[in-house]
Short mmCIF file of N, CA and C in Angstrom, two decimals:
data_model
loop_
_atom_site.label_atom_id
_atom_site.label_comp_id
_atom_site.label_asym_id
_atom_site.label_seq_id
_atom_site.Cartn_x
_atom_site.Cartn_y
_atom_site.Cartn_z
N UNK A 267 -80.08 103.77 73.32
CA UNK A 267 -80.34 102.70 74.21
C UNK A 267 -81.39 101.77 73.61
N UNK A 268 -81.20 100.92 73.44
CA UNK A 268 -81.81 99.32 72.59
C UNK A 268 -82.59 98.47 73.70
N UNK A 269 -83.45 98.63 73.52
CA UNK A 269 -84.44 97.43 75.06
C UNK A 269 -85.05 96.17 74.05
N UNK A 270 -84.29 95.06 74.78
CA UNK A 270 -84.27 94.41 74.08
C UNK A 270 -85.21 93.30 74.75
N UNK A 271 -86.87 93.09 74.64
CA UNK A 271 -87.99 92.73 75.19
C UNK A 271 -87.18 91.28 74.66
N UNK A 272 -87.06 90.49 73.88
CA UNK A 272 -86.98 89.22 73.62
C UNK A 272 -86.12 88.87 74.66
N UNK A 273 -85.42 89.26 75.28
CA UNK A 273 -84.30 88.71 76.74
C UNK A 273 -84.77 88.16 78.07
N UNK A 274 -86.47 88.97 78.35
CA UNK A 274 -86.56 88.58 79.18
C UNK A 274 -86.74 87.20 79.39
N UNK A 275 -86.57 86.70 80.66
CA UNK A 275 -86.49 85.13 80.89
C UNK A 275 -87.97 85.43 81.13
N UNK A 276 -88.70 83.94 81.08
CA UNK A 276 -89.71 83.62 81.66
C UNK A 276 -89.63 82.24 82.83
N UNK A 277 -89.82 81.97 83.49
CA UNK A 277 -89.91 80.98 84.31
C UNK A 277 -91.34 79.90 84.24
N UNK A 278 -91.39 78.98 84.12
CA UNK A 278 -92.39 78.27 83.97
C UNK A 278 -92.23 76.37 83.94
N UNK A 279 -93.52 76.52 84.07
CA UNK A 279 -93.24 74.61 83.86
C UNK A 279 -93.64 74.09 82.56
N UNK A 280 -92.64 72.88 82.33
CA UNK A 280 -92.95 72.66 80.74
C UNK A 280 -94.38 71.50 80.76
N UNK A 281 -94.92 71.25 80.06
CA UNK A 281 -96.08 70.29 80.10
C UNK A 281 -95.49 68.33 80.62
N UNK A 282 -94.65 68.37 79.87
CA UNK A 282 -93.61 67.08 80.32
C UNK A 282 -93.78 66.78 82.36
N UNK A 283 -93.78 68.55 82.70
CA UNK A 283 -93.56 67.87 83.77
C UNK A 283 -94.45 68.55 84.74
N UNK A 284 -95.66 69.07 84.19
CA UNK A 284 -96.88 68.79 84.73
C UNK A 284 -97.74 67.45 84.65
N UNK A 285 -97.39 66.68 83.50
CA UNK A 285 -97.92 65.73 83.47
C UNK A 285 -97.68 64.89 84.68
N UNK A 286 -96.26 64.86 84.57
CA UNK A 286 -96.13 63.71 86.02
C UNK A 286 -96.33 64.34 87.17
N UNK A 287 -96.21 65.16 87.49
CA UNK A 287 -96.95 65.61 88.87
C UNK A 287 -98.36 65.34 88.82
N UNK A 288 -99.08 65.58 87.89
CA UNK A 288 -100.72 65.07 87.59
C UNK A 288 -100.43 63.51 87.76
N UNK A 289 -99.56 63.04 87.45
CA UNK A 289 -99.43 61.36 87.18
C UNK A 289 -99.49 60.93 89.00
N UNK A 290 -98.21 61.55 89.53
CA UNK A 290 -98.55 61.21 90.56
C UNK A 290 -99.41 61.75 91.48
N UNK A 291 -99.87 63.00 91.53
CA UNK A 291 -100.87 62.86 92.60
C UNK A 291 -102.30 61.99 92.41
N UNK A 292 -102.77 61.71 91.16
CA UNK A 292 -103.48 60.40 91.00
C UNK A 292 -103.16 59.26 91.42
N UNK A 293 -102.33 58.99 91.86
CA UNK A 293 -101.08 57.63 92.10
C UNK A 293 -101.85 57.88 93.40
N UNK A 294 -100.94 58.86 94.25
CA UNK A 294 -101.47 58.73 95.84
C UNK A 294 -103.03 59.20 95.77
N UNK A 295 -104.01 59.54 95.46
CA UNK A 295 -105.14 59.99 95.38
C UNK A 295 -105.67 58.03 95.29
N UNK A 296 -105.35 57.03 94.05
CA UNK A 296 -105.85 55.98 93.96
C UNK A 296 -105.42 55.35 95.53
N UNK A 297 -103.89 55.05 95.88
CA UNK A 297 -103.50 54.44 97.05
C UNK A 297 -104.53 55.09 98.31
N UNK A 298 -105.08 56.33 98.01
CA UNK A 298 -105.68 56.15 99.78
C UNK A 298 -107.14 56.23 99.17
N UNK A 299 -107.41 55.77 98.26
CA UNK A 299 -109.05 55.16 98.17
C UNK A 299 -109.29 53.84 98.35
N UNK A 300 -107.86 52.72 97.53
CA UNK A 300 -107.88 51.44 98.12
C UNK A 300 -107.88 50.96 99.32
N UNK A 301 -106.96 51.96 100.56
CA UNK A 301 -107.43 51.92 101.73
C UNK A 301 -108.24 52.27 102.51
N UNK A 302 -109.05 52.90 101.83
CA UNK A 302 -110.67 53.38 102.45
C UNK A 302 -111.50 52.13 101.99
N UNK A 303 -111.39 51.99 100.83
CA UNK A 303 -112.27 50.83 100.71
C UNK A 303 -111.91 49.37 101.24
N UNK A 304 -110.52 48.91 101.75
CA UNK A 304 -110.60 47.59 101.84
C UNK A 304 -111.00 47.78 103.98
N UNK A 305 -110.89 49.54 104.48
CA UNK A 305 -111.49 49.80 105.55
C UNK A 305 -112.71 49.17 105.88
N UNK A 306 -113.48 50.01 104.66
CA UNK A 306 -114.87 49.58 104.69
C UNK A 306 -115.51 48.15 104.95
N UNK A 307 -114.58 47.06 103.72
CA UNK A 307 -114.97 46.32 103.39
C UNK A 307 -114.79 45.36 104.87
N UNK A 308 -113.65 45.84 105.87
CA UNK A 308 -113.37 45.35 106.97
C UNK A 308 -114.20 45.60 107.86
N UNK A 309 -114.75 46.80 107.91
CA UNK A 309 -115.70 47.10 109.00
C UNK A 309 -117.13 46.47 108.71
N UNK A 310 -117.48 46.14 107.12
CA UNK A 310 -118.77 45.27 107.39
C UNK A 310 -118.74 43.45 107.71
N UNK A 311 -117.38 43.22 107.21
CA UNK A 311 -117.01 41.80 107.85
C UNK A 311 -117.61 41.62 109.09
N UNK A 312 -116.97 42.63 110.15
CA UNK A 312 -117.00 42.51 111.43
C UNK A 312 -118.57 42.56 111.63
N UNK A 313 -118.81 43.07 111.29
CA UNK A 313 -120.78 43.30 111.43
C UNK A 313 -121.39 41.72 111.13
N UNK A 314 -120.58 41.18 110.47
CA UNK A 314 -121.64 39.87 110.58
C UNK A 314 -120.98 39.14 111.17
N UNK A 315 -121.87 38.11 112.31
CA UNK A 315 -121.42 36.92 113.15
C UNK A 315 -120.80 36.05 112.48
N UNK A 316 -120.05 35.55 113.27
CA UNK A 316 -118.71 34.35 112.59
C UNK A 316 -119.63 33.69 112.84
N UNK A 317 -119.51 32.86 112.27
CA UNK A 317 -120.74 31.50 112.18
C UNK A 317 -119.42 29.57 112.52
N UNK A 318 -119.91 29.35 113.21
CA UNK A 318 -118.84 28.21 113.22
C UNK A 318 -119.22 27.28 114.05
N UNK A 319 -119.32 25.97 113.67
CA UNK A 319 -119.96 24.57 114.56
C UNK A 319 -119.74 24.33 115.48
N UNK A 320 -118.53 24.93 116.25
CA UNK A 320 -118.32 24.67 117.40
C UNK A 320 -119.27 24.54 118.62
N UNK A 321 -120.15 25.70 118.23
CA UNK A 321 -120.89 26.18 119.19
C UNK A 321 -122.02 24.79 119.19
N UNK A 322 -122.28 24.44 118.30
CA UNK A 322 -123.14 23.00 118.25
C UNK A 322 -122.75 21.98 118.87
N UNK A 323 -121.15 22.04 118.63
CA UNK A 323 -120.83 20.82 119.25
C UNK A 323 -120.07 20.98 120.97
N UNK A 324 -120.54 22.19 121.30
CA UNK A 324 -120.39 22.69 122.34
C UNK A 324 -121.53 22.01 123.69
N UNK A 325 -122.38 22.04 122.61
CA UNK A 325 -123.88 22.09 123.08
C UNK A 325 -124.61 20.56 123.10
N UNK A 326 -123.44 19.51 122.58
CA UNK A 326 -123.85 18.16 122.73
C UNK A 326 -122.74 17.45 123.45
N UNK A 327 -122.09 18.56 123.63
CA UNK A 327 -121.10 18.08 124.73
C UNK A 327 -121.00 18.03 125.87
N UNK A 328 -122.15 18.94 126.12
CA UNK A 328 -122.60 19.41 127.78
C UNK A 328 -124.05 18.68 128.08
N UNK A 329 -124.46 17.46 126.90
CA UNK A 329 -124.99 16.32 127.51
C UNK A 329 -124.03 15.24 128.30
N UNK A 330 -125.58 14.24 129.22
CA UNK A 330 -124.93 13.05 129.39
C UNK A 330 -124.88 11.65 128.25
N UNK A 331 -126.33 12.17 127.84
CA UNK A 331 -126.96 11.06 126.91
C UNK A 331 -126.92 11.72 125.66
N UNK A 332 -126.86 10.56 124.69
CA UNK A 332 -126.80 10.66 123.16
C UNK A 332 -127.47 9.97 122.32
N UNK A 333 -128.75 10.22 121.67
CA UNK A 333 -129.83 9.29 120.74
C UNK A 333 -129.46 9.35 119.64
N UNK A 334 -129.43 8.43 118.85
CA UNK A 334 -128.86 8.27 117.30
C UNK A 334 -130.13 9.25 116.68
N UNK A 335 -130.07 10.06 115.66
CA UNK A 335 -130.74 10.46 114.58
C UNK A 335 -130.25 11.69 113.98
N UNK A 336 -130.98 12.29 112.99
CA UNK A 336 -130.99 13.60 112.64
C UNK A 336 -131.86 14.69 113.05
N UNK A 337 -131.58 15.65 113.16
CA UNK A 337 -132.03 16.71 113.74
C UNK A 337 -131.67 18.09 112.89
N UNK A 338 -132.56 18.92 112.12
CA UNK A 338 -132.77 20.33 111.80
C UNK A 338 -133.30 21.28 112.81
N UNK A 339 -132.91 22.28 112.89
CA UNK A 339 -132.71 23.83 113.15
C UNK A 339 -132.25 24.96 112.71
N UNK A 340 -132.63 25.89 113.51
CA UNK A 340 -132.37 27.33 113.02
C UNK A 340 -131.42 27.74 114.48
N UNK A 341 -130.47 28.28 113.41
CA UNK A 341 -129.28 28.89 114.86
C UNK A 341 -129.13 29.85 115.53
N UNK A 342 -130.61 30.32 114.99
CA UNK A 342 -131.01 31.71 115.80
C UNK A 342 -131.70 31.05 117.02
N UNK A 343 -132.25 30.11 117.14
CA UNK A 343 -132.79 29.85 118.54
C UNK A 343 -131.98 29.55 119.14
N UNK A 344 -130.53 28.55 118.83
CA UNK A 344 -129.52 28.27 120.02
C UNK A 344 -128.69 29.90 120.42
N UNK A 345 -128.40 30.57 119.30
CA UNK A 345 -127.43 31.62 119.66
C UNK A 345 -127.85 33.07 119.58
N UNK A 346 -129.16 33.11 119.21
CA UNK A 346 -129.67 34.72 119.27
C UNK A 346 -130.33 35.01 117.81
N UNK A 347 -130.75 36.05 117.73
CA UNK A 347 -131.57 36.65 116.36
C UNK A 347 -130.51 36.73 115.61
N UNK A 348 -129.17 37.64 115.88
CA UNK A 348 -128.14 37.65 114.78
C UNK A 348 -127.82 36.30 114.06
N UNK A 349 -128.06 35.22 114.09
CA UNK A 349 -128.18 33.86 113.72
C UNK A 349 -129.58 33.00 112.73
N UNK A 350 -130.23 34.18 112.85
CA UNK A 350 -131.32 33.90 112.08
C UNK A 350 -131.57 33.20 110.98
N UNK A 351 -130.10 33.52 110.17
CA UNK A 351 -130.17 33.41 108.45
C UNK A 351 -129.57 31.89 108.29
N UNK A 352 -129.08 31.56 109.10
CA UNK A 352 -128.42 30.23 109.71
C UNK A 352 -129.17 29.08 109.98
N UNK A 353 -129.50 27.96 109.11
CA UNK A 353 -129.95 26.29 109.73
C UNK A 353 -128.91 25.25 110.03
N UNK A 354 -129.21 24.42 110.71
CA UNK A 354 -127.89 23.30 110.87
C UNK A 354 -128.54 22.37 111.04
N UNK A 355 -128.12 21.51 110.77
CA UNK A 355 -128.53 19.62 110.93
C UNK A 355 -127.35 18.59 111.24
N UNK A 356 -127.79 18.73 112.71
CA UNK A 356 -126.55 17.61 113.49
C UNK A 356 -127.51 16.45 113.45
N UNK A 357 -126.24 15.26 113.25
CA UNK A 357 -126.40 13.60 112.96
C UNK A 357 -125.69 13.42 114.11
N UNK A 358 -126.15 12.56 114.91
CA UNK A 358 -125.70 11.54 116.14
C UNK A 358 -125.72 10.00 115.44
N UNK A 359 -124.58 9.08 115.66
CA UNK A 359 -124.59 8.06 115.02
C UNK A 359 -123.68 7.54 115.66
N UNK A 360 -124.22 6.26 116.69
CA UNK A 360 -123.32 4.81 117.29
C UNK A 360 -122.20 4.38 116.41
N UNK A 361 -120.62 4.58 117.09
CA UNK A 361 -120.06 4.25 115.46
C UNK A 361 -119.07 2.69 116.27
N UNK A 362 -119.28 2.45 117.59
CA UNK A 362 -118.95 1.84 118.44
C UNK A 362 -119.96 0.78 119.45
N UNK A 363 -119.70 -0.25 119.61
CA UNK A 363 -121.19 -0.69 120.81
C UNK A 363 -120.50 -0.64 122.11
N UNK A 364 -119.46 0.38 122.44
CA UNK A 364 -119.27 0.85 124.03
C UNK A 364 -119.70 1.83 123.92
N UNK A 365 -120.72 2.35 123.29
CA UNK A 365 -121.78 3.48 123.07
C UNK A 365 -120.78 4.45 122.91
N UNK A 366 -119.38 4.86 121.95
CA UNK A 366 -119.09 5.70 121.30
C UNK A 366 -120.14 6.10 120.20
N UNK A 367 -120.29 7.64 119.93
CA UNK A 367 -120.63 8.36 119.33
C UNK A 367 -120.29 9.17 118.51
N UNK A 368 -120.40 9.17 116.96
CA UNK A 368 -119.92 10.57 116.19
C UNK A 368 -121.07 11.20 116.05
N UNK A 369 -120.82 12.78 116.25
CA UNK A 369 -121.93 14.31 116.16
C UNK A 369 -121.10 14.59 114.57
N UNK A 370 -122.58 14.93 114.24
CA UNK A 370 -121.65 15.84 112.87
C UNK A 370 -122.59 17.01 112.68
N UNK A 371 -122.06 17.51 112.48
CA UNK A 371 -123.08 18.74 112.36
C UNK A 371 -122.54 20.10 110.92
N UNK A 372 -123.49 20.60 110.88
CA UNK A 372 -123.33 21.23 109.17
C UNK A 372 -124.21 22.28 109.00
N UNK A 373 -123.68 23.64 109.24
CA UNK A 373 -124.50 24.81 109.18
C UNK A 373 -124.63 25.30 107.38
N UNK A 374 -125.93 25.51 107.35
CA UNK A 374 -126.07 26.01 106.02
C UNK A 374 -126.75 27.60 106.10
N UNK A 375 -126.68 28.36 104.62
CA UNK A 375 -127.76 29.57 104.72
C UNK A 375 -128.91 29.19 104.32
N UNK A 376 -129.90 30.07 105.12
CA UNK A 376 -131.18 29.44 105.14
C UNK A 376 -132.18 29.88 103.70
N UNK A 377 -132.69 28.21 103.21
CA UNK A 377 -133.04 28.41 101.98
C UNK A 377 -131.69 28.06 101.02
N UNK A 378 -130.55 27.73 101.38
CA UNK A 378 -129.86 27.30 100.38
C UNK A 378 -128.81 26.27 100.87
N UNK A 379 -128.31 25.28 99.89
CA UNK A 379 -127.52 24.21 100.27
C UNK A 379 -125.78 24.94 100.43
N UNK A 380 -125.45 26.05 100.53
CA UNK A 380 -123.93 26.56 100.41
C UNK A 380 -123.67 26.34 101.96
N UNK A 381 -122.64 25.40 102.72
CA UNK A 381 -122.34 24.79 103.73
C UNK A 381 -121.14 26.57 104.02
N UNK A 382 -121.80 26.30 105.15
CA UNK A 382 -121.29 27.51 105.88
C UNK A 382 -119.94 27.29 107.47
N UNK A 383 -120.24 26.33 107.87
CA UNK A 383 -119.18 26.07 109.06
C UNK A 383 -120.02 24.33 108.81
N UNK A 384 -119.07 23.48 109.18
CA UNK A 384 -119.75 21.67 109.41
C UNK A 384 -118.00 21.39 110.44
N UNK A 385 -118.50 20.65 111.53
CA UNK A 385 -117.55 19.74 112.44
C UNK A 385 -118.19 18.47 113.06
N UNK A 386 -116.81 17.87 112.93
CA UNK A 386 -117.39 16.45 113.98
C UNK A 386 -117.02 15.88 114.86
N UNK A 387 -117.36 15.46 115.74
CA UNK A 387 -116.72 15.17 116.97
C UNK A 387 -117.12 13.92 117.43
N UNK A 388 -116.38 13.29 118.38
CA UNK A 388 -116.53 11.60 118.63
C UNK A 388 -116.71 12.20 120.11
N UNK A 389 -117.82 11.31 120.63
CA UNK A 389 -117.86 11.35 122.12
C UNK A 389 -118.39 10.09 122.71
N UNK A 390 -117.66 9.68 123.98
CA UNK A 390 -117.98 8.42 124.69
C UNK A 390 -119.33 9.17 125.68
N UNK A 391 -120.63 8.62 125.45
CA UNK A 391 -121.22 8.36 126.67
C UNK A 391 -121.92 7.19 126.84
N UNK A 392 -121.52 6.93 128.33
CA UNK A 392 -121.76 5.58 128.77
C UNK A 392 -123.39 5.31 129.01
N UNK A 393 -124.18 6.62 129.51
CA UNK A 393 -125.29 6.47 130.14
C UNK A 393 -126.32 6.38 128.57
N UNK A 394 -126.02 6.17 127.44
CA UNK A 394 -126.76 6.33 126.67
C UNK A 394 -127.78 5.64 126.37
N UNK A 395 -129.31 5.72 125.99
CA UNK A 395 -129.54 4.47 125.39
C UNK A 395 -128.83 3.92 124.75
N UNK A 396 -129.40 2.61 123.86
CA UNK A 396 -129.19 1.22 123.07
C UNK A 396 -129.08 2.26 121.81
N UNK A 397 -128.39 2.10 121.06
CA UNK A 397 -128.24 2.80 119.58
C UNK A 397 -128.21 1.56 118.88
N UNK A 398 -127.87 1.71 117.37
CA UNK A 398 -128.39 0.46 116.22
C UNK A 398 -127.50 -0.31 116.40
N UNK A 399 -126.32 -0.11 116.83
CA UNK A 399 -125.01 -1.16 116.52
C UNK A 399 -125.48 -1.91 117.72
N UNK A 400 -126.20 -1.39 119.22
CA UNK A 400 -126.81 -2.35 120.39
C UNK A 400 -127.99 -2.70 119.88
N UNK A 401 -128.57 -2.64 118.97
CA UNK A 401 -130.17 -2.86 118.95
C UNK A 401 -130.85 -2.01 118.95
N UNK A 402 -130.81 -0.95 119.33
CA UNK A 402 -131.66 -0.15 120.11
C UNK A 402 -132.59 1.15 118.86
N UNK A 403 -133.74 1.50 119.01
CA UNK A 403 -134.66 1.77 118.15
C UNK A 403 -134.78 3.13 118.58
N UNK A 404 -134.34 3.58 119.97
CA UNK A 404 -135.21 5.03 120.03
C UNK A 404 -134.85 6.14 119.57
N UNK A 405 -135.38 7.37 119.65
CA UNK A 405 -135.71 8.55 119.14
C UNK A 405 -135.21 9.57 119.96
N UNK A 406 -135.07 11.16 119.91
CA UNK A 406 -134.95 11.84 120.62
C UNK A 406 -136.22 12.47 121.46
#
């Protein structure tokens, strides 16, 4: 009786195709880190206030009267501390002598010229003073 050890089979994986199983579970290992991170990157968006002029021109809209000039601020005093980092400088300017008005307004970060939200808006008020196109000299 002859036992013939070289017969037995072995079962195994060849390297060819461990590799790609290594190939892909790196594949899905990268795909759910890109979605952790563009998570992240979503959840600190939300953490900072939308910043947007509206709210300025919200706020010269709910006058009666309108004085020609310029005007600086910080948009933490109109809208809260989260607004802090925020200045704006709305222009009132007679662009009409039936005392039409353009607001323009232009939020920047504070300490730097990079324009962050700016809108403008035309508004009729009648009760206004005299603006330059009437003559008129005053101030806010």
């Amino acid at each position: 009786m002859k036992i013939n050890l070289l017969k037995k089979s072995r079962r195994a994986f060849s390297l060819l195709e461990v590799m790609v199983a290594v190939g892909i579970f790196f594949m899905g290992v990268f795909a759910i880190l890109g979605v952790i991170s563009s998570g992240l990157e979503n959840a600190r968006r939300l953490q900072r206030p939308m910043v947007d002029a509206g709210a300025l021109a919200a706020d010269v809209c709910a006058t009666n009267q309108l004085v020609e000039g310029q005007w600086p601020g910080n948009l933490g005093d109109l809208l809260g501390h989260d607004y802090d980092g925020y200045d704006y400088t709305e222009t009132i300017t007679e662009v009409m002598t039936n005392k039409l008005f353009r607001a323009d307004f232009k939020i920047t970060l504070s300490g730097s010229d990079q324009v962050v939200s700016q809108a403008s808006v035309l508004l009729w008020r009648p009760l206004s003073p005299a603006g330059s196109l009437d003559g008129g000299t005053t101030g806010r």
